[in-house]
Structures are given as C-alpha cells and as structure tokens.
C-alpha cells in the first residue's frame, strides 16, 4: 500500500514541475494600440491620438467606444481559449496599455504566449512602499505660495493622484475647510467609493476621488478584508502620510501624546487629492493592481501622480529595466500629460540600489533636513549622556533614583520573557518602580518590531515611574534610531559606549546581597527636555537609506547612459498625518500624526511642488516641469558648503562624505527657483521611444510589445535624449552630445560654461546664445578621455542668463581606453 501512495506523490510532483502548477496572476499585453496611441486603422473607430503629446479627452464617446472594443477583444480571446471557470480576468487595461490581468495556471500562461495577437505574458510581481516642518525648510510660505495667491490658493484646481495604501478621510489635513470650501473640479471625473461600514462617501471636496484595487492581492490569497479594508480606507498610515506631505491642508496642529510639534502643511495645500489604493499593510502590492490604479488615475484626469512605491529588485521578466508593464504604463501616463514622481528606493547607501529607472519618471532621493531632536540623561556622578527622546524633562533641579527592570522582577516571571525590554508591566514590581526612573534594555525585539518604545512608555506610566531610560548595549550595523514622541520623560541612549557608562555607574552605586538581590538603589539621574528641535546648518544631507546610482539598464546590472536619481527632497523624520487605525509603525498606533522616514516621504514633496509649477504653467509638459525642478536645484547646503551624503565607515559607524550626482541627481529641490527656470529641456513620447530604440542590447520587438510603436526613430546614442543631465557610462575617445533648450520666459542672452574632473576634458559650443521667448536652440557638449581611471568623473554645464536665470546640468562619465 505504501508504495502506491509514494508513486502517486511522484506523479503529482512531476506535474507540478511540468507546469500544472497553482494559478498565479499574469499581465498580458495584446496587439493593437491602447487609447493613448490609437491612430486609426480599426474599422468603425475614428483615430484618437492625433499629435504625439496632445491632451486626449478621455471622456469622449470616441474613447469610450474604442475602449469597450478592446475590452471585448480581451474577453473573446479568453473565452475562446479557456473554459468558463478555468480562469479569472481581474482587469482589462485599455487606456495606457492594451492588455489584461488574469488569474491562470502556468500551463495556461504558456498557451496564451503562443496565441496569435498576444504580445507578452508577464507573471505578476510585487512592489513595496518606499517608506512638517519641510514647507519652511524649502522656503515655500515666504517664497512660493505668495506668488500663487497665498497658501489659500497654492495648488488650486490641480489634482494629485496617490497610488498608495489609501487615506484616512476624517483627518483634519484632508477636511473641506468651512472658511474656504472647495468647489467642484470640472476636468476630474474619478469615482468616490462609499465606506461599507458608515455608508458615507470617502470624498469631501478636498478628496475628489477614492477607489481601491485589490483583485491581484485577492487572487494571490493575500488580501484580508478585516485588516486590509475592502475600501479606500488606509489600514496602514503610509497613504495618509504621503497625501498630506504633497497636498495636506495648511496650518494643521501636529499633536501627539499631548504635545504639539508645530503645524503641518502640504507643499500644495489647496491641491485636490485623488486616492487609488493598491498597497496593503503586510503585503505591499501587486503590479497588476498598481497598473490598474495608474490606468484609472490617468483616465480620471489627474495632473500629477505620486508613487511612493517601487519594485523589490529589477524586473526579471524583460532584459531591460525600462521595459515592463509598470514602466510602460507610466510612459503612457506621461504621454497623456501626467507628471510622475516616484520614490527612488531605500536600499542606500550601497551603489546601484535605485529602483526607479526610466527617463520619463522623476526619481526622488531622500534628504535629511535641518531639524534634529536631541536629549540627554544627567547622572549623579556628573556625566551627561546624549540620546534621543521627544519627551518633556523630569522635574527641574531634582534627581531621581534609577531602578533596572531586571532588579524589580516579580519572582514568577523570571526566565519566561525578556523582561529587560519593559514591554510587560505585570512582570515588574510597581511598589519599587513608583516615583523612580525605570531602566530598560533595547533588545532585538525593537528591531524586529515586536517591541516598541511606545509600549515602554506605557509600562513605565502604569507602574508610576517618573520616567524611563532605554539603553542600547549592542547595535547591529546600520540600525537606524528615530526619535519617538512619548507622553512622559523618556530617553533612548543609542551610543553603546554611553550605555556602558550608564550601566557601570548603576552597578557601582547599587549594593547587593550574596544572592545578587539589590539591598539599596543609590544611582540617580535626570532626563532633559527633548521637545525642542535643534536646527542644523549642515542640511540638506543625503540620507543613509536613500538609494544610490549609477542607474542600471538591465538585469545584469550594467550601467545605463541615464542619471538616476533625478532630484533630492526631504525624506527623513517627516511629520505628517497618520491613520489612527494604521498599524505600519508600532510607535504611532492610534495616533493622528507620525514622524517617519523614507524616499516614500521625499516623492510627495516633489509631487506637491510639481503641482505648484503646473498651477503657474498649466501647459507645460511633464518633461518641462521635471527640467525646471532639476536645473534650478542646489548642490550646496545651508552653510554654502557642498552637500554631504551619509555613508558607512567600516562596519557600523556613520560618516559623511561629499555627495555626488549618484546620491542626489541634479541636487536638492529649490521650489522658488523652479517656478521660474528661464530655460527647459523639453522631451515627449517620441523622444522616449527614440531613447528606448537606441539603448544597446534592447529588442525592438519587445519595445513594440509594450509601446505598440515601431522603432523608426533613433537618437544615435541614449545619452542624446534631451534630458537635464548627461551620463556616458562608457566613454571611448571623444563623444559629442546634443541638447536643446527652450526659453519659457522673455528674450535672454546666455553664456555657456562647463567644468569636469581632470580625467575627462569637457567643451561646449557655442560659448553663448540669445534666445527669444518660446524659441529653442541647440548646443553641444564634447567629452574626451584624458585618462582611463576606472571610476566615474563628475562635472556640470551651466547656462547663465543676463536676466538672472541660471540653468545647471550635471555631467557624469567614465572613460575607457577602447
């Protein structure tokens, strides 16, 4: 009997190998153009896309009928190939790409691949979240908002779409103000889902659209409606946070644990918010859901799209990083006139960690701004130990007895838990703790997320302690300690040698009997006031976690002739709204605000500032807006010194090194200058196609699969794309690169200068030019290898106008002998 069972198992395993595997989600693209690029040719359907970058009216009958024709073709194909019930179509993509997402077995996917009319079949892959003082730091209230009619008009009529984890609509940052209510936005036509519980709409005039996309997450068996909410409600906190950074109302008091940490405001406080929830708390998200969300957002008429989301690694399905269903959808979004800001990733400070690769997207790196929170613990022996703690101080001029958690255990609990991390008040003796400062240890549980500083504070409070100290006795390399607001005096001693000083002092001052039990606690100390931030001159600085270039063009991690990231914006310790039911950060559960870090926080700064530019210059292309942001950015910090980047020194210590374009792209955003750049480097859909078609090693058939366009336009080299930066990853001998600038202001005369590190010679031609309003002019940059050093050289080209405009473009090249 045993043998038969075994042989059955063998057959099952073999079948699994042969592809009768479990069903998965696949993204399929079809022959035939999507709405965005349909130029005619199908009987009975008039052309839609006339000029290369003309705005399409997605609400027209023409669009609606052609879109339903495409959807019908998707359904017919599936019905012909498979039996009813053997597959589940999740989405039809019609506007930006022509295709669909379907839940099928690997064997069915293989059948689809071989079917005429099918161009590509990609197994769905996952993306993740790239996880407010900043308006002042960026000079918005004084420099930019007044020009847009004041903060009560900054971003008016602009709709920003957020593909994220949803929104908490009841937050004051998202209320429709009584004093200046929001009217309707005629050009936006998104839907508003209704809360299944309260039956109330998620929209309120400030929030103009709210939809959720979970078909792929559900098909993968990872969606849990109890925790993830089958609605646009934010069960995480991340989506509310990013929406508030870009477009939250102005002047909202940030209150946490009974203290106020200033007022929060979005970059464009009058912009409208359109929510496309496609990310979920524990699972991140699936590309099939994200693509459906982007397709819907562009169809609905958003002006700006914020993506605080990126792939976990380069997509393995195609040879090229720029070509996959996700980036192809974003290329079509840009063709439709939508500016896209994407977080560049949190894999820093290692090189080649960037996860936003394409030239049509603005890839945003994260900076540490000028605000730091510090605190200190003063010991009875006179030593002052620095630490972190967003907390009030203990009573002035008074020292309190220090008692360690390990010394106040109730007998029964010994050995059961890790009592020193103070997560469980019931194992500690409140009679001894009361009126004293509780000493706790920072265990690995804090890193893994099973312990939180918030819980230490709750434990200390419930036992009647006057405060707490959390000491880090050993830190693994790269552990990032963020200050956490607590409602009582509390401090985290992050420096291991400071923690040792504290422990030594405690042990010397505490007398014990022969069993080790404490006879008398004699160590004393006091906790300082950590509620006031310290403002630093050495800001901005590139954050340690911010992903670094060089950009890669393929799965082999070969360098691209394109600089990424594009720009740097604040992304470290950013206060913004939070969803009180959000569970993403244990320290902020139940709170209305949170202070968190990530390139996720940097991207919406750029999305909000792009909204201000779009408001002032409604007809600018996404490339023009990006150019304005990049060419006016700064590479100097507050003290007028070159920006530094946080980096590792040796195994774990952090050091500061001069930053390069691989850390910050063109530099740190300067909103005031970006509104008035003088010249822009413009580019459109054809240019991006030319860039793709010119990338070496790329398959033109594959380009056609995703863009539905033939390769009949070339730039000679990818670095000739009209981009606001120049990157030549493999420079041999001499190369000449062409750029075209367009004047977006009055007539002005510009002189062109350039400088470069000594290994490579740089020359520009002509030396000067006068450009009339609206006119364009070409110039060339010639690079010559002087010595092949095996490393990149950095430089810049500067166009200085006689009316005060300064246009700066980074240049990056590596020279080779052959």
XYZ file of N, CA and C in Angstrom, residues 57-58 115 143 238 334 366 445 479 563 739 755 763:
39
model
N -9.074 63.783 -24.696
C -10.280 63.897 -23.865
C -10.805 62.485 -23.614
N -10.452 61.946 -22.432
C -10.801 60.556 -22.131
C -12.304 60.351 -21.961
N -0.428 32.216 -28.462
C -1.641 32.600 -29.195
C -1.376 33.825 -30.065
N 8.435 82.234 -0.038
C 8.932 82.445 -1.393
C 8.001 82.037 -2.502
N 0.635 54.847 5.746
C 1.552 55.335 4.709
C 0.865 56.240 3.692
N 2.731 59.660 -18.953
C 3.468 60.886 -19.298
C 3.012 61.373 -20.676
N 16.164 60.880 -0.997
C 15.735 61.446 0.286
C 16.864 62.173 1.002
N 14.085 42.685 19.823
C 12.631 42.796 19.601
C 12.227 44.169 19.059
N 21.666 50.010 12.084
C 20.407 50.215 12.807
C 20.118 51.710 12.843
N 21.203 59.328 -15.865
C 21.462 59.561 -14.440
C 20.187 59.350 -13.615
N 22.102 68.859 -26.876
C 20.945 69.218 -26.044
C 20.227 70.406 -26.682
N 32.598 72.577 -16.483
C 33.802 72.114 -15.794
C 33.647 70.631 -15.517
N 34.090 70.367 -23.350
C 33.972 71.619 -24.104
C 32.525 71.795 -24.527
